[in-house]
Tab-separated table of C-alpha atoms in Angstrom:
chain	number	residue	atom	x	y	z
A	92	MET	CA	177.881	87.430	95.264
A	93	THR	CA	175.407	90.585	94.729
A	94	ALA	CA	172.436	88.676	94.899
A	95	TRP	CA	173.743	87.814	98.765
A	96	TRP	CA	175.124	91.178	99.348
A	97	HIS	CA	171.456	92.865	98.757
A	98	ARG	CA	169.682	90.938	100.641
A	99	LEU	CA	172.045	91.410	103.721
A	100	SER	CA	170.231	94.278	106.114
A	101	GLY	CA	172.199	97.433	106.835
A	102	PRO	CA	173.754	95.898	110.129
A	103	ALA	CA	174.880	93.163	108.433
A	104	LYS	CA	176.475	94.883	105.867
A	105	PHE	CA	178.178	96.578	108.616
A	106	ARG	CA	179.467	93.791	110.214
A	107	VAL	CA	180.716	91.736	106.942
A	108	TYR	CA	182.897	95.039	105.919
A	109	SER	CA	184.397	95.732	109.725
A	110	ARG	CA	185.471	92.339	109.982
A	111	VAL	CA	186.829	92.064	106.284
A	112	ALA	CA	188.389	95.640	106.646
A	113	LEU	CA	189.726	94.479	109.900
A	114	GLN	CA	191.325	91.592	108.504
A	115	LEU	CA	192.924	92.919	105.606
A	116	GLY	CA	194.038	95.524	107.807
A	117	LEU	CA	196.083	93.109	109.623
A	118	ALA	CA	197.028	91.226	106.228
A	119	THR	CA	198.492	94.550	104.541
A	120	VAL	CA	199.997	95.409	108.372
A	121	ILE	CA	202.210	91.374	108.013
A	122	VAL	CA	203.457	92.163	104.254
A	123	VAL	CA	204.415	95.825	104.901
A	124	MET	CA	206.189	93.933	108.080
A	125	ALA	CA	207.726	91.480	105.939
A	126	ILE	CA	208.934	93.887	103.076
A	127	THR	CA	211.052	96.182	105.398
A	128	ALA	CA	212.573	93.392	106.937
A	129	GLY	CA	213.809	91.742	103.963
A	130	LEU	CA	214.667	88.721	102.854
A	131	SER	CA	216.167	86.958	105.873
A	132	TRP	CA	215.703	84.876	108.707
A	133	SER	CA	212.901	87.325	110.090
A	134	THR	CA	210.733	86.773	107.580
A	135	VAL	CA	209.984	83.791	108.642
A	136	GLY	CA	209.441	85.001	112.024
A	137	ILE	CA	206.995	87.415	111.102
A	138	VAL	CA	205.175	85.307	108.618
A	139	VAL	CA	204.261	82.671	111.584
A	140	GLY	CA	203.328	85.807	114.077
A	141	GLY	CA	201.092	87.194	111.529
A	142	ILE	CA	199.459	83.632	110.870
A	143	ALA	CA	198.798	83.368	114.240
A	144	ALA	CA	197.684	87.002	114.197
A	145	ILE	CA	195.304	86.438	111.637
A	146	VAL	CA	194.198	83.052	114.223
A	147	ALA	CA	193.425	85.044	117.236
A	148	VAL	CA	191.307	87.260	115.013
A	149	GLU	CA	189.086	84.931	113.693
A	150	VAL	CA	188.578	83.069	116.922
A	151	GLN	CA	187.165	86.300	118.429
A	152	PRO	CA	182.917	86.187	117.354
A	153	GLU	CA	183.083	89.916	116.333
A	154	PHE	CA	185.820	89.401	113.763
A	155	ALA	CA	185.157	85.972	112.172
A	156	ILE	CA	184.691	85.970	108.532
A	157	SER	CA	184.021	81.938	108.840
A	158	PRO	CA	182.272	81.347	112.366
A	159	GLY	CA	182.972	78.132	114.005
A	160	ALA	CA	185.058	77.040	111.244
A	161	VAL	CA	188.638	77.616	114.047
A	162	SER	CA	187.804	76.726	117.781
A	163	ARG	CA	188.374	79.095	120.010
A	164	ARG	CA	189.258	76.290	123.191
A	165	TRP	CA	192.728	76.016	121.405
A	166	ALA	CA	193.293	78.685	118.222
A	167	LEU	CA	193.358	81.857	121.029
A	168	PRO	CA	196.176	80.024	122.969
A	169	ALA	CA	198.120	78.059	120.386
A	170	ALA	CA	198.016	82.293	118.868
A	171	VAL	CA	199.548	83.669	121.658
A	172	ALA	CA	202.143	80.834	122.441
A	173	THR	CA	203.295	81.278	118.743
A	174	LEU	CA	203.825	84.980	119.128
A	175	ALA	CA	205.337	85.131	122.711
A	176	ALA	CA	207.684	82.503	121.108
A	177	VAL	CA	208.421	84.760	118.190
A	178	TRP	CA	209.365	87.552	120.677
A	179	LEU	CA	211.665	85.114	123.067
A	180	ALA	CA	213.280	83.253	120.374
A	181	ASP	CA	214.518	87.021	118.657
A	182	VAL	CA	214.805	87.993	122.346
A	183	VAL	CA	217.677	85.420	122.241
A	184	VAL	CA	219.040	86.192	119.120
A	185	ALA	CA	220.057	89.557	119.895
A	186	ARG	CA	221.101	88.872	123.547
A	187	ARG	CA	223.316	86.189	121.681
A	188	ALA	CA	224.466	87.699	118.344
A	189	THR	CA	227.545	89.561	117.981
A	190	SER	CA	227.496	90.960	114.991
A	191	ALA	CA	225.509	94.454	115.118
A	192	ALA	CA	222.925	93.960	111.864
A	193	THR	CA	221.739	90.927	113.599
A	194	VAL	CA	221.089	92.575	116.586
A	195	ASP	CA	218.899	95.092	114.682
A	196	GLN	CA	217.561	92.209	112.574
A	197	ALA	CA	216.035	90.894	115.896
A	198	ARG	CA	214.868	93.656	117.862
A	199	LEU	CA	213.043	94.783	114.634
A	200	THR	CA	211.228	91.173	114.149
A	201	GLY	CA	210.726	90.887	117.927
A	202	VAL	CA	209.218	94.747	117.832
A	203	TYR	CA	206.715	93.688	115.034
A	204	ALA	CA	205.484	90.410	117.046
A	205	VAL	CA	204.461	92.026	119.928
A	206	VAL	CA	202.818	95.162	117.506
A	207	LEU	CA	200.842	92.266	115.977
A	208	ALA	CA	199.834	90.615	119.290
A	209	MET	CA	198.678	94.621	119.743
A	210	PHE	CA	196.858	94.462	116.925
A	211	ALA	CA	195.079	90.703	117.598
A	212	VAL	CA	195.135	89.694	120.873
A	213	VAL	CA	195.524	92.570	123.699
A	214	PRO	CA	191.834	94.753	122.139
A	215	PHE	CA	190.545	91.366	124.046
A	216	PHE	CA	192.197	91.445	127.143
A	217	ARG	CA	190.166	93.533	130.034
A	218	HIS	CA	193.536	95.176	131.430
A	219	LYS	CA	194.497	96.750	127.574
A	220	VAL	CA	196.385	99.669	129.035
A	221	TRP	CA	198.320	98.208	131.330
A	222	THR	CA	199.004	95.130	129.020
A	223	VAL	CA	200.373	97.462	126.074
A	224	LEU	CA	202.420	99.279	128.558
A	225	GLY	CA	203.904	96.456	130.264
A	226	LEU	CA	204.568	94.673	126.534
A	227	SER	CA	206.529	98.107	125.300
A	228	VAL	CA	208.682	98.271	128.470
A	229	ALA	CA	209.436	94.752	128.404
A	230	THR	CA	210.192	94.830	124.867
A	231	GLY	CA	212.545	97.837	125.754
A	232	LEU	CA	214.441	95.962	128.345
A	233	ALA	CA	214.897	93.042	126.421
A	234	PHE	CA	216.144	94.446	123.046
A	235	GLY	CA	217.749	98.025	124.236
A	236	THR	CA	221.730	97.324	124.504
A	237	SER	CA	221.582	101.078	126.116
A	238	PRO	CA	219.242	103.240	128.172
A	239	ALA	CA	218.800	105.078	125.181
A	240	THR	CA	218.417	101.986	122.813
A	241	ALA	CA	216.013	101.052	125.681
A	242	LEU	CA	214.306	103.763	125.311
A	243	GLY	CA	213.595	104.776	121.951
A	244	THR	CA	212.467	100.900	121.667
A	245	ALA	CA	209.748	100.911	124.136
A	246	ALA	CA	208.455	104.364	122.555
A	247	GLY	CA	208.596	103.349	119.553
A	248	THR	CA	206.536	99.787	120.527
A	249	LEU	CA	204.245	102.297	122.633
A	250	GLY	CA	203.282	104.464	119.462
A	251	PHE	CA	203.110	101.652	117.197
A	252	GLY	CA	201.402	99.529	118.891
A	253	GLY	CA	198.684	101.815	119.977
A	254	PHE	CA	197.650	103.026	117.229
A	255	VAL	CA	197.124	99.917	116.336
A	256	LEU	CA	195.595	98.831	119.133
A	257	GLY	CA	192.815	102.150	118.944
A	258	THR	CA	192.476	100.989	115.471
A	259	THR	CA	190.980	97.616	116.369
A	260	LEU	CA	188.872	99.550	119.664
A	261	LEU	CA	187.363	101.443	117.117
A	262	THR	CA	185.909	98.747	114.873
A	263	VAL	CA	184.977	96.962	118.235
A	264	TRP	CA	183.169	99.881	119.463
A	265	GLY	CA	181.566	100.470	116.227
A	266	LEU	CA	180.334	96.790	115.994
A	267	ARG	CA	179.213	96.918	119.244
A	268	VAL	CA	177.077	100.703	118.316
A	269	VAL	CA	175.308	99.363	115.240
A	270	GLU	CA	174.658	95.618	117.709
A	271	GLU	CA	172.675	98.201	119.668
A	272	LEU	CA	170.892	100.517	117.055
A	273	ASP	CA	169.821	97.069	115.822
A	274	ARG	CA	168.437	95.979	118.967
A	275	ALA	CA	166.883	99.182	119.667
A	276	LYS	CA	165.103	99.236	116.507
A	277	GLY	CA	163.763	95.546	116.993
A	278	VAL	CA	162.587	96.489	120.395
A	279	GLU	CA	161.122	99.548	118.663
A	280	ALA	CA	159.030	97.615	116.439
A	281	GLU	CA	157.978	94.834	118.932
A	282	LEU	CA	156.754	97.939	121.561
A	283	GLN	CA	154.652	99.099	118.362
A	284	VAL	CA	153.073	95.816	118.194
A	285	ALA	CA	151.935	95.724	121.367
A	286	GLU	CA	150.749	99.003	121.256
A	287	GLU	CA	148.568	98.300	118.221
A	288	ARG	CA	147.848	95.286	120.251
A	289	LEU	CA	146.405	97.089	123.210
A	290	ARG	CA	144.721	99.617	120.612
A	291	PHE	CA	142.789	96.218	119.528
A	292	ALA	CA	142.638	94.945	122.984
A	293	ARG	CA	140.651	98.687	124.113
A	294	ASP	CA	138.599	98.526	120.922
A	295	LEU	CA	137.343	95.189	121.658
A	296	HIS	CA	136.327	95.829	124.784
A	297	ASP	CA	134.683	99.130	124.695
A	298	ILE	CA	132.379	97.211	121.762
A	299	VAL	CA	132.207	93.705	123.203
A	300	GLY	CA	132.025	94.353	126.586
A	301	ARG	CA	129.172	97.012	126.544
A	302	GLY	CA	127.206	95.032	124.553
A	303	PHE	CA	127.361	92.080	126.471
A	304	SER	CA	126.513	94.204	129.909
A	305	ALA	CA	123.229	95.371	127.980
A	306	ILE	CA	122.710	92.083	127.086
A	307	ALA	CA	122.967	90.187	130.359
A	308	VAL	CA	120.827	92.986	132.428
A	309	LYS	CA	117.902	92.891	130.336
A	310	SER	CA	118.221	88.920	129.862
A	311	GLU	CA	118.027	89.028	133.574
A	312	LEU	CA	115.256	91.345	133.575
A	313	ALA	CA	113.381	89.337	130.820
A	314	ALA	CA	113.575	86.354	133.666
A	315	VAL	CA	112.300	88.147	136.240
A	316	LEU	CA	109.200	89.714	134.353
A	317	SER	CA	108.457	86.312	132.707
A	318	ARG	CA	108.733	84.967	136.108
A	319	SER	CA	106.436	87.382	137.355
A	320	GLY	CA	103.847	86.487	134.470
A	321	LYS	CA	104.692	89.378	132.325
A	322	ALA	CA	105.101	87.624	129.451
A	323	ASP	CA	104.634	91.353	126.639
A	324	ARG	CA	107.330	93.165	128.429
A	325	ALA	CA	109.965	89.888	128.907
A	326	ALA	CA	109.544	89.120	125.271
A	327	ALA	CA	109.949	93.124	124.584
A	328	GLU	CA	112.920	92.619	126.380
A	329	MET	CA	114.158	89.656	124.478
A	330	ASP	CA	113.449	91.771	121.086
A	331	GLU	CA	115.930	94.487	122.967
A	332	VAL	CA	118.818	91.541	123.795
A	333	LYS	CA	118.477	90.226	119.935
A	334	THR	CA	118.702	93.293	118.541
A	335	LEU	CA	121.736	94.111	120.724
A	336	ALA	CA	123.664	90.569	119.948
A	337	VAL	CA	123.013	91.300	116.048
A	338	GLU	CA	124.156	95.111	116.587
A	339	SER	CA	127.280	94.149	119.053
A	340	MET	CA	128.190	91.123	116.545
A	341	GLY	CA	128.065	93.481	113.480
A	342	GLN	CA	130.413	96.142	115.655
A	343	MET	CA	132.878	92.869	116.344
A	344	ARG	CA	132.956	92.502	112.745
A	345	GLU	CA	133.343	96.043	111.876
A	346	LEU	CA	136.362	96.085	113.971
A	347	VAL	CA	138.072	92.837	113.384
A	348	ARG	CA	137.851	93.906	109.617
A	349	GLY	CA	139.277	96.998	109.741
A	350	TYR	CA	139.558	98.356	113.527
A	351	ARG	CA	136.510	100.160	113.248
A	352	GLY	CA	137.197	101.235	109.594
A	353	ILE	CA	139.751	101.254	107.923
A	354	ASP	CA	141.347	104.915	106.426
A	355	LEU	CA	143.601	104.947	103.316
A	356	MET	CA	145.043	108.448	104.518
A	357	THR	CA	145.695	107.074	107.965
A	358	GLU	CA	146.939	103.576	106.658
A	359	VAL	CA	149.636	105.829	105.021
A	360	ALA	CA	150.849	107.674	107.773
A	361	GLY	CA	151.008	104.798	109.933
A	362	ALA	CA	153.400	103.283	107.072
A	363	ARG	CA	155.410	106.048	106.828
A	364	SER	CA	155.703	105.795	110.753
A	365	LEU	CA	156.480	102.088	110.829
A	366	LEU	CA	158.843	101.903	108.046
A	367	SER	CA	160.412	105.172	109.691
A	368	ALA	CA	161.189	103.171	112.523
A	369	VAL	CA	163.037	100.272	110.994
A	370	GLY	CA	165.170	102.406	108.788
A	371	CYS	CA	163.044	102.972	105.592
A	372	ARG	CA	162.302	105.844	103.979
A	373	LEU	CA	158.622	106.001	102.499
A	374	VAL	CA	158.188	108.402	99.463
A	375	VAL	CA	154.702	108.927	98.780
A	376	GLN	CA	153.630	110.196	95.104
A	377	GLY	CA	150.514	110.982	94.139
A	378	ASP	CA	147.599	111.868	96.236
A	379	PRO	CA	145.287	109.793	98.043
A	380	ALA	CA	142.782	111.934	96.838
A	381	ASN	CA	142.798	110.888	93.352
A	382	VAL	CA	142.029	106.902	94.420
A	383	PRO	CA	138.487	106.421	93.085
A	384	ALA	CA	135.936	106.805	96.350
A	385	ARG	CA	134.790	103.001	95.654
A	386	PHE	CA	138.914	101.914	95.761
A	387	HIS	CA	139.632	103.580	99.012
A	388	GLU	CA	138.801	100.783	101.497
A	389	VAL	CA	141.260	98.555	99.132
A	390	ALA	CA	143.358	100.540	98.739
A	391	ALA	CA	144.115	101.082	102.436
A	392	TRP	CA	144.342	97.576	102.694
A	393	VAL	CA	146.983	97.266	100.047
A	394	VAL	CA	149.471	99.742	101.965
A	395	ARG	CA	148.848	97.872	105.508
A	396	GLU	CA	149.781	94.448	103.784
A	397	GLY	CA	152.674	96.128	101.451
A	398	THR	CA	153.962	97.796	104.521
A	399	THR	CA	153.821	94.936	106.639
A	400	ASN	CA	155.618	92.809	103.383
A	401	ILE	CA	158.296	94.758	103.895
A	402	VAL	CA	158.817	94.695	107.691
A	403	GLU	CA	159.302	91.283	107.190
A	404	HIS	CA	160.124	89.999	104.194
A	405	SER	CA	163.228	93.060	103.288
A	406	ALA	CA	165.740	94.389	104.679
A	407	ALA	CA	164.385	97.513	102.545
A	408	THR	CA	166.508	101.569	103.454
A	409	SER	CA	163.518	103.202	100.747
A	410	ALA	CA	160.349	102.282	99.422
A	411	VAL	CA	158.264	104.643	96.753
A	412	LEU	CA	154.621	104.761	97.098
A	413	THR	CA	152.625	105.915	94.167
A	414	LEU	CA	148.619	106.586	94.030
A	415	GLY	CA	146.298	107.561	90.873
A	416	ALA	CA	143.182	107.632	89.383
A	417	ALA	CA	144.438	103.836	87.540
A	418	GLY	CA	146.075	102.079	90.333
A	419	MET	CA	148.471	102.144	92.748
A	420	SER	CA	151.822	100.655	93.514
A	421	LEU	CA	154.544	100.056	96.482
A	422	ARG	CA	157.786	99.419	95.673
A	423	ASN	CA	161.135	98.592	97.971
A	424	ASP	CA	164.288	98.044	97.565
A	425	CYS	CA	166.990	94.851	99.343
A	426	PRO	CA	164.152	92.259	99.248
A	427	HIS	CA	164.578	88.835	100.887
A	428	GLY	CA	164.339	86.261	98.500
A	429	PRO	CA	161.751	85.884	95.768
A	430	ALA	CA	158.133	86.531	96.393
A	431	GLY	CA	157.011	83.065	97.232
A	432	GLU	CA	153.604	82.122	98.393
A	433	ARG	CA	152.409	84.400	100.609
A	434	SER	CA	149.117	84.614	102.845
A	435	GLY	CA	149.172	87.974	103.009
A	436	LEU	CA	149.517	88.697	99.213
A	437	ARG	CA	146.901	86.104	98.534
A	438	GLY	CA	144.321	88.136	100.959
A	439	LEU	CA	145.184	91.362	99.094
A	440	ALA	CA	143.884	89.305	95.425
A	441	GLU	CA	140.733	88.187	97.441
A	442	ARG	CA	139.765	91.451	98.549
A	443	LEU	CA	140.736	92.879	95.023
A	444	ALA	CA	139.099	90.465	92.900
A	445	PRO	CA	135.151	91.826	93.794
A	446	LEU	CA	136.565	95.090	92.786
A	447	GLY	CA	137.443	94.169	89.206
A	448	ALA	CA	141.133	95.282	90.132
A	449	SER	CA	144.187	93.082	89.155
A	450	LEU	CA	147.011	91.884	91.919
A	451	ASP	CA	150.324	92.392	90.290
A	452	VAL	CA	153.554	91.238	91.839
A	453	ARG	CA	157.417	91.335	90.386
A	454	ALA	CA	160.734	90.644	92.417
A	455	SER	CA	164.042	90.333	92.231
A	456	PRO	CA	167.549	90.662	93.474
A	457	ASP	CA	167.042	93.791	93.612
A	458	GLU	CA	163.023	95.325	93.994
A	459	PHE	CA	159.959	93.995	95.036
A	460	THR	CA	157.107	95.774	93.536
A	461	LEU	CA	153.363	95.433	94.479
A	462	GLU	CA	151.437	97.137	91.232
A	463	ILE	CA	147.279	97.261	91.679
A	464	HIS	CA	145.310	98.041	88.281
A	465	TRP	CA	141.354	99.454	88.287
A	466	GLU	CA	139.624	100.841	86.479
A	467	SER	CA	137.418	104.189	87.245
A	468	LYS	CA	134.085	104.406	86.766
């Protein structure tokens, strides 16, 4: 259970907490109602109504502890009908009973049935306020033996029912806010990816477009010179075309390999920004200047790949990047499962091998650590 909980993202944890808290709250209300009613026939009505209320909450997608376990098609109408039947049965008992104690017990059970409906059913109706008012007035009229009793019953039902209704509505509101924030984080991450793609496309256009334009012009000029019999000038132009092609290919390789070079300071700043966008706080220990110059580029790649792993394979809320003369490490909490075989980590190991550096990966249910060792010479 602990490992399962740690694998959940923050919004998922809040959803689970809200669902369990609401169901436990409803169960607590039912137990309190049963205790206050005493061991009598009304206890059966409260228990039956309580079970119907729990089922009514369980069929709501926002609060289902086991989604899909209960069919909304039949369960919700059955729960509503059960609560209505309990209420009507209490009305009949209250109207036909001759004992004042029986009337009071029937009135209490009927009010409880309405409150359970306000807790588990009414919050998901369209016109909630009018439904609460209508149920309160109907309960007061049905169980009131006098104007004062009817008014007191209606007021008590309205107060108690309004409180539990507000509790459910606040929980629904909190869940929807968290859902919106989670969706906004996803949109922000997608926008950052799209922005990076646009930047890459712009850089690629600047490098390749300029080179290819020059190649096209010089090739056309060489063809004209060749047809006019100026072979030496045509050959010179073709030599320049070759030089331009080689330079453009080199620039394109550099762009693809590192987006016109990869800088450790820039990657650290970018990692902090990206992780912050997904709700993870990055703490940097040490100074990039401590990393030996020959390892700056590969350290930047480690930061980039490690950041990508955190975003894609964890629900981390905190990460720590340590930079030193003998190596570096990047660790984060809340990983999603074991490390497994990740192509990015394999690519990092291939980059490190020619430099004599080593990659060490440690994973547990609570933490994932990426550690690099090198010798500063």
